[in-house]
Coordinates of C-alpha atoms and ligand atoms in Angstrom, one line a residue:
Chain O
X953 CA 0.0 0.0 0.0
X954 CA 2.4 2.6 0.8
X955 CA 4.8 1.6 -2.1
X956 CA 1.7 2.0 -4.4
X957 CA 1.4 5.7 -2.8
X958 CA 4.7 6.6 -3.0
X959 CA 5.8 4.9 -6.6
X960 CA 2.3 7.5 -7.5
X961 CA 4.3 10.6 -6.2
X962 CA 7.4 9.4 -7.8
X963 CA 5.5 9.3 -11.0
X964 CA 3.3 12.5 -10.8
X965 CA 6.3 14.3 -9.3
X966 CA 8.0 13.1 -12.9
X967 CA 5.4 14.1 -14.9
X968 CA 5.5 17.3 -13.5
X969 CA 9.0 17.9 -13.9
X970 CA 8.4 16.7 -17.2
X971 CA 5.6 19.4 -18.1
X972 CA 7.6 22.2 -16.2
X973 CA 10.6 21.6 -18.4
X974 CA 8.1 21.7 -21.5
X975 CA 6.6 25.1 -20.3
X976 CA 9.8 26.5 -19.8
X977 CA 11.0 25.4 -22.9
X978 CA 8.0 26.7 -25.0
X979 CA 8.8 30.2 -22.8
X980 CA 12.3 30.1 -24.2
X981 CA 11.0 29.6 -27.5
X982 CA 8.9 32.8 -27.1
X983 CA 11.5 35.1 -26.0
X984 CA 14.3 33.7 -28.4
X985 CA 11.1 34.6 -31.1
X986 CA 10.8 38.0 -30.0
X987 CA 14.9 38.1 -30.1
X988 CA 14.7 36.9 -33.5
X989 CA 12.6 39.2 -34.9
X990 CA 14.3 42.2 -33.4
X991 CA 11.5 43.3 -30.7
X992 CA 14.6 44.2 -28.4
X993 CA 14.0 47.8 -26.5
X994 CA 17.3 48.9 -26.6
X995 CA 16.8 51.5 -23.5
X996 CA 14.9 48.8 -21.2
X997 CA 17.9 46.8 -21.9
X998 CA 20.5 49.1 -21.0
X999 CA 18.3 50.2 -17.9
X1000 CA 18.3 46.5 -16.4
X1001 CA 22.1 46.3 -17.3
X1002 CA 22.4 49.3 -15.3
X1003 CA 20.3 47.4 -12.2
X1004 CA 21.6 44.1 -12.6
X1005 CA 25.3 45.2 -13.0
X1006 CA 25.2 47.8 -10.1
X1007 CA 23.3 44.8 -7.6
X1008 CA 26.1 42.7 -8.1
X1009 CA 28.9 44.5 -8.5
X1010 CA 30.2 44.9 -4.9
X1011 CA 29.6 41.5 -3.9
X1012 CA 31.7 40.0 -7.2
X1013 CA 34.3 42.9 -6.4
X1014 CA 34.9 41.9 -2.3
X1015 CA 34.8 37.8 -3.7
X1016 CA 37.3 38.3 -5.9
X1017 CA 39.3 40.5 -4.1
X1018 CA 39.4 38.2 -0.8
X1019 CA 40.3 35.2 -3.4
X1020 CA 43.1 36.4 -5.2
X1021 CA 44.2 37.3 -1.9
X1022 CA 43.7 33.8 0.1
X1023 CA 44.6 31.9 -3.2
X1024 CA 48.1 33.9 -3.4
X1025 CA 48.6 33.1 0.3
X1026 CA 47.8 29.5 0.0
X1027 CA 49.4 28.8 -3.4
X1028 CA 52.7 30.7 -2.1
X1029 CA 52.9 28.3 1.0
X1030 CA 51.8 25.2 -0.9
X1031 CA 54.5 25.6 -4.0
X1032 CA 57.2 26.6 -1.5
X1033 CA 57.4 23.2 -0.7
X1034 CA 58.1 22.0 -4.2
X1035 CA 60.3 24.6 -4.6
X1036 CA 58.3 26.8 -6.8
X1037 CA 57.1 29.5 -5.1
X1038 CA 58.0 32.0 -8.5
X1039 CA 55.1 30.2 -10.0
X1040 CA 52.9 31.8 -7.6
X1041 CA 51.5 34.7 -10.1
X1042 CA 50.5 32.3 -12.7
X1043 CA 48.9 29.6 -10.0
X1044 CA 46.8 32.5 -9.2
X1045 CA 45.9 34.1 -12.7
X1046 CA 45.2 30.7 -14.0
X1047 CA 43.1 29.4 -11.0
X1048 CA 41.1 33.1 -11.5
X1049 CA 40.3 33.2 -14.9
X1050 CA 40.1 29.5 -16.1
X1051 CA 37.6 28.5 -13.7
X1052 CA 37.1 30.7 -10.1
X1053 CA 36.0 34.2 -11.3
X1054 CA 33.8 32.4 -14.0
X1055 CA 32.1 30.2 -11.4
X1056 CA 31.8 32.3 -8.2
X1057 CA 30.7 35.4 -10.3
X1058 CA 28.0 33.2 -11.9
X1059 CA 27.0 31.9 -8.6
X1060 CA 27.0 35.5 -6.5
X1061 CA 24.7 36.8 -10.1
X1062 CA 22.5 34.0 -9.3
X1063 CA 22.0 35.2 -6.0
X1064 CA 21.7 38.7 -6.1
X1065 CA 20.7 39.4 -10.4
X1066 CA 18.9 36.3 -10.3
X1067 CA 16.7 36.6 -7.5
X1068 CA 16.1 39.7 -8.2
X1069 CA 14.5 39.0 -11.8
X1070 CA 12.1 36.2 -10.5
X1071 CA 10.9 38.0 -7.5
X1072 CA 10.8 41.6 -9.9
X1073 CA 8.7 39.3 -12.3
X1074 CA 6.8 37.5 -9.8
X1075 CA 5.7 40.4 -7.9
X1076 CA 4.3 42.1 -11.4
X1077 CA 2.4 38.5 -12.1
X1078 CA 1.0 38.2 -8.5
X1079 CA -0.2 41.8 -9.2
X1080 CA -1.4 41.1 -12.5
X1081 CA 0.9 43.4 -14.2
X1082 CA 1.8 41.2 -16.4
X1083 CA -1.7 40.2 -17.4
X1084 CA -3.0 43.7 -17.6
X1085 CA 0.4 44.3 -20.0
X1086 CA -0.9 41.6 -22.3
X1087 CA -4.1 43.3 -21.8
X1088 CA -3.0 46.8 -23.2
X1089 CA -2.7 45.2 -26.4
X1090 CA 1.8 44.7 -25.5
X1091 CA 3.1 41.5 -25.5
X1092 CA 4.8 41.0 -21.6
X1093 CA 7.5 38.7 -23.2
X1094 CA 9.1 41.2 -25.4
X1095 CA 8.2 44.6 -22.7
X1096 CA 9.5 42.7 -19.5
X1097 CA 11.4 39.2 -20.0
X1098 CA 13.1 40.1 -23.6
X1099 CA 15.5 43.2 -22.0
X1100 CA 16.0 41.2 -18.6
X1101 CA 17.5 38.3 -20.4
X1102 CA 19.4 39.8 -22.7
X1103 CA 20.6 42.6 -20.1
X1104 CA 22.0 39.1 -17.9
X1105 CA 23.5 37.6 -21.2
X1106 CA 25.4 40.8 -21.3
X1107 CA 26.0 41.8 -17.9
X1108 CA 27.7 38.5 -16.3
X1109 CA 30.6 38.6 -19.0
X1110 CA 31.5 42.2 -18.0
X1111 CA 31.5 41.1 -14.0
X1112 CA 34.0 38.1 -15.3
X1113 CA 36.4 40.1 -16.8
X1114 CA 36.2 42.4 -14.2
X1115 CA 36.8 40.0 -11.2
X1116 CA 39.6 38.3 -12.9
X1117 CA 41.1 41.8 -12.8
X1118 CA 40.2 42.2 -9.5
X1119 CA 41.1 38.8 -7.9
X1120 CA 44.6 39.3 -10.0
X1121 CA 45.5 42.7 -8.2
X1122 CA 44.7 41.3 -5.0
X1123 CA 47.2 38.1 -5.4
X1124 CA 49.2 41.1 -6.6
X1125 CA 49.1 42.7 -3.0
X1126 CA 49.7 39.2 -1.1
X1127 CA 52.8 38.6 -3.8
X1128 CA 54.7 42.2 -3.3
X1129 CA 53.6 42.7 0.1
X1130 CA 53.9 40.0 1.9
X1131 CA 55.9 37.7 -0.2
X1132 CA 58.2 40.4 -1.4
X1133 CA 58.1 39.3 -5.2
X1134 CA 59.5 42.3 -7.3
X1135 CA 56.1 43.9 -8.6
X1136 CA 57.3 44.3 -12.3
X1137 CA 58.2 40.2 -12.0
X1138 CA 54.7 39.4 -10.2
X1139 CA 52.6 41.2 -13.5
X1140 CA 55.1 39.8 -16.4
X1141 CA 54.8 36.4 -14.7
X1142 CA 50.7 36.9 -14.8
X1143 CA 50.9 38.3 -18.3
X1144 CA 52.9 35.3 -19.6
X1145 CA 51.1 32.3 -17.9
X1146 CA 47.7 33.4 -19.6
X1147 CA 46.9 32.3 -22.9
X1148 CA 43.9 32.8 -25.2
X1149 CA 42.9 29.1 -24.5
X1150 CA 43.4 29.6 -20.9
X1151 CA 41.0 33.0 -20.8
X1152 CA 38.4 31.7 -23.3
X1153 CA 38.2 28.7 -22.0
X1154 CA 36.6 30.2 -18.7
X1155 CA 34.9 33.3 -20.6
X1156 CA 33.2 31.2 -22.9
X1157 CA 31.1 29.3 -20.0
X1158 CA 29.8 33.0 -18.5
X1159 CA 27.7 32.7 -21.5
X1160 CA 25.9 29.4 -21.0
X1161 CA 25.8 30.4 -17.1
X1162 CA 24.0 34.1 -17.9
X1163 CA 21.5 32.1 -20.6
X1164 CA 20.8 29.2 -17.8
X1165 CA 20.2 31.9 -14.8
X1166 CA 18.4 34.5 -17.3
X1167 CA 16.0 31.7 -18.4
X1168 CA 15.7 29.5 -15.1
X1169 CA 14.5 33.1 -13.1
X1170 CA 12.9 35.5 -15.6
X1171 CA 10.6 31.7 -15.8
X1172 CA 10.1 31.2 -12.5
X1173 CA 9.0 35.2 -12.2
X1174 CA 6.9 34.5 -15.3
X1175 CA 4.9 31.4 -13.6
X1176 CA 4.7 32.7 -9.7
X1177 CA 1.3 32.5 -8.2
X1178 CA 0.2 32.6 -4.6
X1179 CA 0.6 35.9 -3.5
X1180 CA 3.6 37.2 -1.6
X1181 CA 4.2 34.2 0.1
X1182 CA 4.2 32.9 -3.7
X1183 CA 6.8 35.3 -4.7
X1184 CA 9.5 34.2 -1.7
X1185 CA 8.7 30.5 -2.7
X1186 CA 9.5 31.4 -6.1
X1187 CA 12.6 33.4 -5.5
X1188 CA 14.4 30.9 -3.4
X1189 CA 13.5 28.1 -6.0
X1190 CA 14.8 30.1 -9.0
X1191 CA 18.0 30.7 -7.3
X1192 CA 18.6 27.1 -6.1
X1193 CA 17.5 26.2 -9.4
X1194 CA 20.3 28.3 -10.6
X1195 CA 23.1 27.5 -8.5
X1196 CA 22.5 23.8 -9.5
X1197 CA 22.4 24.4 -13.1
X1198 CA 25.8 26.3 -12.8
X1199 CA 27.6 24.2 -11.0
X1200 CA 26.2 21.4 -13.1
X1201 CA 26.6 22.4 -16.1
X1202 CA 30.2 24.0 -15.2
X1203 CA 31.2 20.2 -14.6
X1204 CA 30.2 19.4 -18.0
X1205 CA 31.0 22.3 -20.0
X1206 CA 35.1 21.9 -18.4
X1207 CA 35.2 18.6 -19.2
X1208 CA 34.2 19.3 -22.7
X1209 CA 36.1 22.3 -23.2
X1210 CA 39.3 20.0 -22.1
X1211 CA 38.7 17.4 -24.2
X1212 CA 38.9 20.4 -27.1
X1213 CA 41.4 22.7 -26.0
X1214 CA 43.1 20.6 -23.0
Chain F
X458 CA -21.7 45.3 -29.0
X459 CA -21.1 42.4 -26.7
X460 CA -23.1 39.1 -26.9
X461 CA -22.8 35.7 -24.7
X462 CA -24.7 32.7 -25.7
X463 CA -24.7 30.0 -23.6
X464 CA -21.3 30.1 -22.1
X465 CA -19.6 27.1 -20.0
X466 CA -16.5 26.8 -18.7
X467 CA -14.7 24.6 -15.8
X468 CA -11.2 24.8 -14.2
X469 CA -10.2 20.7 -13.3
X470 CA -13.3 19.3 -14.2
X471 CA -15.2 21.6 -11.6
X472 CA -18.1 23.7 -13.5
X473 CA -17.6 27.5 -12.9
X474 CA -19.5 29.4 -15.5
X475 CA -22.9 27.0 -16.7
X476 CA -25.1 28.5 -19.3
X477 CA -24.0 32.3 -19.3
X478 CA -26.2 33.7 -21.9
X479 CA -26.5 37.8 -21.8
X480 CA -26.2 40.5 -24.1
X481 CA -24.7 44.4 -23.8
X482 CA -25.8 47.4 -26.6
X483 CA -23.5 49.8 -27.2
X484 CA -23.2 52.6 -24.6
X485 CA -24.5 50.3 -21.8
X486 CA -23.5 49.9 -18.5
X487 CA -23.9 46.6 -17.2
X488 CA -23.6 45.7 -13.4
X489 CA -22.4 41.8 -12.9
X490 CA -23.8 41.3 -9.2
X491 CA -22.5 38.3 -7.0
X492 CA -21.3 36.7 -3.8
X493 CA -17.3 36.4 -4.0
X494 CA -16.2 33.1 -6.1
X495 CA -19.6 33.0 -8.1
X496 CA -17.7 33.3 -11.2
X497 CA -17.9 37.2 -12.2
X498 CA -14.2 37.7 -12.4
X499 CA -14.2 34.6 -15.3
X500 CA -16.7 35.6 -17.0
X501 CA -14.9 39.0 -17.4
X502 CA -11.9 37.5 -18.5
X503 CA -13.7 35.7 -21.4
X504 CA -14.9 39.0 -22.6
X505 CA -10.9 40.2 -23.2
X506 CA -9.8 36.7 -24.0
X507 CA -7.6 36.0 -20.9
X508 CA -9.9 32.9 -20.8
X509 CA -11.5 30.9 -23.5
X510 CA -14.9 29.2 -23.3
X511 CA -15.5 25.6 -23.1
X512 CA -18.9 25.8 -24.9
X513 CA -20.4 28.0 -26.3
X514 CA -19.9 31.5 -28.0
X515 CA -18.5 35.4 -27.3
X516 CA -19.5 37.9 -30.1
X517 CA -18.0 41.1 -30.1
X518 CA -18.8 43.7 -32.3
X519 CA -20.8 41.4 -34.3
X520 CA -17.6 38.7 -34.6
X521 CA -17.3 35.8 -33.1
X522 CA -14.3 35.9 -31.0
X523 CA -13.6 32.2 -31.6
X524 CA -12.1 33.2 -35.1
X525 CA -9.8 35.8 -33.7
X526 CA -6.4 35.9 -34.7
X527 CA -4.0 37.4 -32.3
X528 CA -3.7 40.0 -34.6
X529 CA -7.6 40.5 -34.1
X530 CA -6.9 40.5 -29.9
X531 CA -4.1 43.1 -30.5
X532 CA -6.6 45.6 -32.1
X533 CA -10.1 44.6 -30.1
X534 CA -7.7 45.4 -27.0
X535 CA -7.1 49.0 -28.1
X536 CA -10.2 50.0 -28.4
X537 CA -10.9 47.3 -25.1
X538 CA -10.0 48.9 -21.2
X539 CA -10.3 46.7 -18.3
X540 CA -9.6 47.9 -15.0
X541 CA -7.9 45.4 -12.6
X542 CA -9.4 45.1 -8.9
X543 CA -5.8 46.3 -7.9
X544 CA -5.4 48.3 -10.4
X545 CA -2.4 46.2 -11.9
X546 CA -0.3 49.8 -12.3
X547 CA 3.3 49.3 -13.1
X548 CA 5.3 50.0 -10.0
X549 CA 8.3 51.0 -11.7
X550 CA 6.5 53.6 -13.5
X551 CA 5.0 57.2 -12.1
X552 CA 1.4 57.5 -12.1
X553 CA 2.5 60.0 -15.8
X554 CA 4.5 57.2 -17.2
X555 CA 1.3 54.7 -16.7
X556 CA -1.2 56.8 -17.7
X557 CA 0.9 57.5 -21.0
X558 CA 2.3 54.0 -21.3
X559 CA -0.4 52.6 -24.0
X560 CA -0.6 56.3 -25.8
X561 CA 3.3 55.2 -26.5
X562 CA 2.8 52.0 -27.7
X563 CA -0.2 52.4 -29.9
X564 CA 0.2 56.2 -31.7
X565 CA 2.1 58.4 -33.0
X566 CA 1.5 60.8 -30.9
X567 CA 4.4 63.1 -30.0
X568 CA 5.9 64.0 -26.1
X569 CA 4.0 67.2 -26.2
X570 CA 0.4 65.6 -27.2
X571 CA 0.6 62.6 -25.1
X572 CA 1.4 65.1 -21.7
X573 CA -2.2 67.0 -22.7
X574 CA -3.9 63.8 -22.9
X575 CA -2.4 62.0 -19.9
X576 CA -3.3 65.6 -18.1
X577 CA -6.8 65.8 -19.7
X578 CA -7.6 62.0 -18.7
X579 CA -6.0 62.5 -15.5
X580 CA -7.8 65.3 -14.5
X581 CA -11.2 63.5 -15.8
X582 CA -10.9 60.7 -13.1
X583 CA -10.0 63.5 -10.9
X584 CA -5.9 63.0 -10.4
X585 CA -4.3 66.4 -10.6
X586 CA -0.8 67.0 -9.2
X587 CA 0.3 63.3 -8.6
X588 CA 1.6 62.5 -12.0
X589 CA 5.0 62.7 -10.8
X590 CA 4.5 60.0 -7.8
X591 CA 5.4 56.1 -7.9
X592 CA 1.2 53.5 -7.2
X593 CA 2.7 52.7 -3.9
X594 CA 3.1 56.2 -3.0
X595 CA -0.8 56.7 -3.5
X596 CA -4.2 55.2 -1.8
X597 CA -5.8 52.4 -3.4
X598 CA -9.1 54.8 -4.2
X599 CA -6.1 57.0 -6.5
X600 CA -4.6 53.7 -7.9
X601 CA -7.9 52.9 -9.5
X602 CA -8.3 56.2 -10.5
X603 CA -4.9 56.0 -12.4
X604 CA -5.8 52.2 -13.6
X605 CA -9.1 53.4 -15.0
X606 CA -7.6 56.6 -16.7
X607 CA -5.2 54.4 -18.6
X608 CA -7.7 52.1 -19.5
X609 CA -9.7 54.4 -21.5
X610 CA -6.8 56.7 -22.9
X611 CA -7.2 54.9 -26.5
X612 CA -10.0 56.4 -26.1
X613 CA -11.9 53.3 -25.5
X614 CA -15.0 51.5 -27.0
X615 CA -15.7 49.0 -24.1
X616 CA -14.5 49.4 -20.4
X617 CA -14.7 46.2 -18.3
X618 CA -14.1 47.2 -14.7
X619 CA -13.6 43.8 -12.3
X620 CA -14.9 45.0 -8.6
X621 CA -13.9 48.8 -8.8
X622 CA -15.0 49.5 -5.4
X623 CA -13.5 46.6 -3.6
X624 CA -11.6 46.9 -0.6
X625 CA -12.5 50.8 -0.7
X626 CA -14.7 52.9 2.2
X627 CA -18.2 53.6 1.2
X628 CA -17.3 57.0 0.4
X629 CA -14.5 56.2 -1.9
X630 CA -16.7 53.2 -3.8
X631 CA -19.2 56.2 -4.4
X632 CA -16.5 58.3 -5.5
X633 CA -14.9 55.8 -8.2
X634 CA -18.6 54.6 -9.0
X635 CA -19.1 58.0 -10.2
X636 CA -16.0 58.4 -12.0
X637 CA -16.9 55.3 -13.7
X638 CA -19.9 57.0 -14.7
X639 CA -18.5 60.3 -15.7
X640 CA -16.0 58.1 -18.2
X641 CA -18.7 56.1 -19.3
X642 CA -20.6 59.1 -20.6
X643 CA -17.1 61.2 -21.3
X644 CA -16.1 58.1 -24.0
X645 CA -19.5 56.5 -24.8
X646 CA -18.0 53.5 -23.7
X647 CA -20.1 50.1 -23.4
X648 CA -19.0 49.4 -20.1
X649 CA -19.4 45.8 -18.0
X650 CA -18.5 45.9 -14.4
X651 CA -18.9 43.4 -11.9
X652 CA -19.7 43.5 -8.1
X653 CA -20.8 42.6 -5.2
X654 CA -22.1 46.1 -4.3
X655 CA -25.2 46.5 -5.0
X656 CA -25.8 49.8 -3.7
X657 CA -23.8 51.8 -6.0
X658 CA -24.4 49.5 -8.6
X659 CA -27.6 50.6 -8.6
X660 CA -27.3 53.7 -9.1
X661 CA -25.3 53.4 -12.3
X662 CA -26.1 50.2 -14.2
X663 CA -28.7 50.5 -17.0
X664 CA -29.3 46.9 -16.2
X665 CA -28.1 44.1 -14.0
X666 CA -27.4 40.2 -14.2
X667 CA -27.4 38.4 -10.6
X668 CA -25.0 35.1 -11.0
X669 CA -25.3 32.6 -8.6
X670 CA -22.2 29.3 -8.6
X671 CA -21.9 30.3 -12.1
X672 CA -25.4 30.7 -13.3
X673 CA -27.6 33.8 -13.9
X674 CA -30.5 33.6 -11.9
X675 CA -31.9 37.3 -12.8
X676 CA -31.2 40.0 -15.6
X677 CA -32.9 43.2 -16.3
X678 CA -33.1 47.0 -15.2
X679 CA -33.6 48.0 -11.0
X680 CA -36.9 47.8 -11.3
X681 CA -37.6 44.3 -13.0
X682 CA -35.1 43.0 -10.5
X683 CA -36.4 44.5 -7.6
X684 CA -39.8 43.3 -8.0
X685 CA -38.4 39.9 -8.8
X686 CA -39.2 36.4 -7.1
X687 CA -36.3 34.7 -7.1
X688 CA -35.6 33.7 -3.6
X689 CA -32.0 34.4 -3.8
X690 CA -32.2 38.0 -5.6
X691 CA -34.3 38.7 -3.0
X692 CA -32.0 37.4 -0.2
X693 CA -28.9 38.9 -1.9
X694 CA -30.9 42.4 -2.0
X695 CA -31.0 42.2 1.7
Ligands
LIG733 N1 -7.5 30.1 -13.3 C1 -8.3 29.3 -12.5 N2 -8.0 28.1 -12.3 C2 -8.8 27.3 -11.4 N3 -9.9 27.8 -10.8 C3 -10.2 29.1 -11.0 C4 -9.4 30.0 -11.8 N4 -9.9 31.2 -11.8 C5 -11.0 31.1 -11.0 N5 -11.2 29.9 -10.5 C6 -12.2 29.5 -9.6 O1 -13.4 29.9 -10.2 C7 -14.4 30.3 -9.1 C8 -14.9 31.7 -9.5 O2 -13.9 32.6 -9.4 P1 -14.0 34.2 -9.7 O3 -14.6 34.4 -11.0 O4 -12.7 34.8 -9.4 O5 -15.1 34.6 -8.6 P2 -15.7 36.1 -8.3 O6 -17.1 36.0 -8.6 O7 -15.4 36.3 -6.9 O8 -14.9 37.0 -9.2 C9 -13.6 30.3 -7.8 O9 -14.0 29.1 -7.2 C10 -12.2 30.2 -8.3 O10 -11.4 29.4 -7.3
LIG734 MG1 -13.5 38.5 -8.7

C-alpha cells in the first residue's frame, strides 16, 4: 500500500518535472522569437544592465578580491614546498580566470541578479501586471522578459572580466607585500602564464551560465502565483535552481572544453 | 456590441461558468452582481480573451471571438480597457509614465500631445498633481483612479471594470462609481463591471445580471429586478 502511494508521487512528481521543463522550454522559445525578430528595446535593456550590474557588483568585487588574496597566500605556501614559489602569479591568474572568477561570479549573479529577476517578475504577475500588459494590447515577453535576459547575457561577462582583474590585483598585493616578489616580476609572470585558451576557456562558459540563470529566473517570475508568500517561494526556487544548473553544467561544460582545447 | 450565448466553462473538471447567456448594446453599463467566487471575475476574462470558453460562444462587435487571430486580440484590446481590482499599475512607473504607457505604444502621438492627454484623462478621473508620484506612494481609491484613466486613454470602446470598489470605504466606492460614470458618458464607452455592491451599482447600471455558482438567476433594469421572485435575488438584495 504505501509503495503504491509513493511509486504515484514518484510518477506524478516526474510528470511534473516533465511538463515544467516543457513550459519552460516553449517560454524560451517565445523570447528567443521575440529576439529573432528584433523586438529588443534597446533603452529597457540598458536600464536592467544598469540594475543588474550595479546589484552585483560589490559583492563580485569583495569575492574576488578576498580570493586572489587567500589563493596567493595559500598557493605561495603550498608551492614553496616543491620549490616553486616563482610560479605563484601564474597559479593564481590561471586558477582566476580558467575557472574561479567564472564560477563564483556566476553563482553571486545568481544570487543577487537572479533573484532579483524572479521576484521583480513574480511580484508584477501576482499583481497582475503582467496580465494587464498583455491586456493593453503589449506583448509582456518582449516589454519585461526580452531586455531582462538579454541585459544578464550581457552583464555577467563584463562582471567576469572584471573579477579576474580584481582577484589578480589582490594576489598582486599578497605577492609584493607580503611575499616580497618584485612587482614588475609578479605582473610579467601573470601576463605570460595566460593564454587565449586559458581565458576563453573560462569566458566562454559566462555565457551558458548568464542564458541558464536569465531563463531559469525570468521563468520562475513569469509562472509565480500565490501571493507574496508565492513570490519568496518562487525566488528561493529560481536561485537554487540556478546555482545547481551552474555548478552542473560547469562540470560538463570543463570537461568538454578539455577534451577540445586541454 | 457584446453578446454571450450560452457560455460554460470549468477549471479541473469543476463547472464555474454553466449556461452564461447575456447580451450588452453599445453605450451600456452593465452591473455583474454576485457573492465572491460565483464566477464574475471569469466571466470578465472571457470577454478580453484571458480565458477561452469551453462551450459556447463570445460575439463582439458582431464577430465571433472564436475566429480571432492574435492580430484581431491586438486591435479589439485597443479599443478594449479593463480595470484590474488592484489596479495592476506598473510599479516601476510614475502615475505619468502609466497613464501615458499605452498612448506610446499604440500612436504616434508626439511627447508634447501625449502630456495634454495624460493631463486631460488624469484630470477626468480627478488625479491632478500626482503625475510625478510612484502607485505605492498613492491610496488604493487613486490607484484605481490611475488604472481606469489608462484604461480608456485609447479612447476606448468598451470598459470592463472587475470589482472597482472593492476593498474601498463607502465613500471612496461612491467616489470611483461616479468616476466610472462620468467616463462612461465622457467616451461612450459600453461598459461591463462586476460586483458585489449593489448599492452603488444601482445607481449606475442600466441593467443588471445576478450570477449565482456560475449561473444567472436574474437579468434586467432595478426595477424588474427589484420586483423579482427569485428567492436568492431577493435574499442577496437584503
Ligand atoms: N485560473 C483558475 N483556475 C482554477 N480555478 C479558478 C481559476 N480562476 C478562477 N477559479 C475558480 O473559479 C471560481 C470563481 O472565481 P471568480 O470568477 O474569481 O469569482 P468572483 O465572482 O469572486 O470574481 C472560484 O471558485 C475560483 O477558485
Ligand atoms: Mg472576482
Amino acid at each position: 500500500m504505501k509503495k503504491r502511494i509513493f511509486l504515484k508521487h514518484f510518477f506524478q512528481s516526474i510528470v511534473a518535472g516533465v511538463a515544467g521543463l516543457g513550459n519552460a522550454l516553449y517560454f524560451l522559445g517565445n523570447v528567443l522569437g521575440q529576439i529573432l525578430r528584433g523586438k529588443i528595446r534597446f533603452s529597457e535593456v540598458i536600464k536592467q544592465i544598469h540594475e543588474q550590474g550595479m546589484q552585483s557588483v560589490v559583492v563580485i568585487a569583495l569575492t574576488s578580491i578576498a580570493s586572489g588574496v587567500v589563493l596567493t597566500l595559500q598557493g605561495y605556501v603550498m608551492l614553496d614546498r616543491f620549490g616553486a614559489k616563482e610560479k605563484v602569479a601564474a597559479l593564481v591568474a590561471l586558477s582566476l580566470v580558467r575557472e574561479l572568477s567564472p564560477v563564483f561570479s556566476a553563482l553571486i549573479f545568481s544570487g543577487k541578479a537572479g533573484a532579483r529577476l524572479t521576484a521583480e517578475l513574480g511580484a508584477m504577475n501576482v499583481n497582475n501586471q503582467i496580465v494587464a500588459t498583455k491586456v493593453m494590447g503589449v506583448d509582456p515577453i518582449e516589454f519585461l522578459v526580452v531586455p531582462r535576459m538579454l541585459a544578464c547575457f550581457l552583464v555577467l561577462p563584463i562582471l567576469v572580466v572584471m573579477s579576474e582583474i580584481i582577484g589578480i590585483a589582490g594576489g598582486y598585493l599578497v605577492g609584493v607585500f607580503e611575499a616580497n616578489i618584485p612587482g614588475s616580476f609578479y605582473i610579467s609572470q601573470t601576463l605570460q602564464s595566460i593564454d587565449y585558451v586559458d581565458f576563453f576557456s573560462g569566458f566562454i562558459k559566462t555565457f551558458f551560465f548568464a542564458f541558464l540563470i536569465g531563463w531559469t529566473c525570468c521563468y520562475q517570475g513569469f509562472v509565480t502565483k500565490g501571493g507574496s508568500l508565492g513570490v519568496g517561494r518562487y525566488t528561493t526556487k529560481a536561485v537554487a535552481l540556478a546555482y545547481i544548473l551552474v555548478v552542473v553544467s560547469n562540470t560538463i561544460l570543463t570537461k568538454i572544453i578539455l577534451t577540445f582545447w586541454g | 456590441m457584446i453578446k454571450v450565448s450560452h457560455l460554460y466553462k470549468s477549471f479541473n473538471s469543476q463547472a464555474i461558468l454553466k449556461d452564461v447567456s447575456f447580451e450588452v448594446k453599445e453605450g451600456e453599463i452593465i452591473a455583474i452582481l454576485g457573492q465572491s467566487g460565483a464566477g464574475k471575475s471569469v466571466l470578465l476574462k472571457h470577454l478580453i480573451g484571458l480565458l477561452f470558453p469551453d462551450q459556447g460562444s463570445i460575439e463582439i462587435d458582431s464577430r465571433d471571438i472564436a475566429k480571432f487571430s492574435e492580430q484581431d486580440w491586438l486591435l479589439l484590446r485597443k479599443k478594449m480597457g479593463y480595470l484590474f481590482q488592484d489596479g495592476a499599475l506598473y510599479d516601476f512607473m510614475t502615475i505619468f509614465e502609466n497613464t501615458a504607457f499605452p498612448l506610446k505604444e499604440h500612436t504616434q502621438l508626439n511627447k508634447k500631445e501625449i502630456g495634454e492627454k495624460v493631463r486631460n484623462t488624469l484630470s477626468l478621473v480627478g488625479l491632478e498633481g500626482v503625475e510625478q508620484k510612484y502607485p505605492s506612494q498613492l491610496s488604493g481609491g487613486m490607484q484605481k483612479r490611475a488604472a481606469l484613466a489608462r484604461a480608456v486613454i485609447l479612447n476606448s470602446k468598451i470598459l470592463l471594470c472587475d470589482e472597482p470598489t472593492s476593498g474601498l470605504d463607502p465613500v471612496r466606492s461612491r467616489d470611483i462609481t461616479d468616476v466610472i460614470l462620468n467616463i462612461s458618458r465622457h467616451f461612450n464607452t459600453t461598459t461591463v463591471i462586476t460586483s458585489h455592491d449593489m448599492k452603488n451599482s444601482f445607481r449606475i447600471a442600466d441593467r443588471l445580471i445576478i450570477m449565482k455558482d456560475g449561473s444567472l438567476v436574474a437579468q434586467g433594469t432595478r426595477e424588474e429586478i427589484e420586483s423579482t421572485d427569485n428567492d436568492f435575488v431577493k435574499e442577496f438584495l437584503n
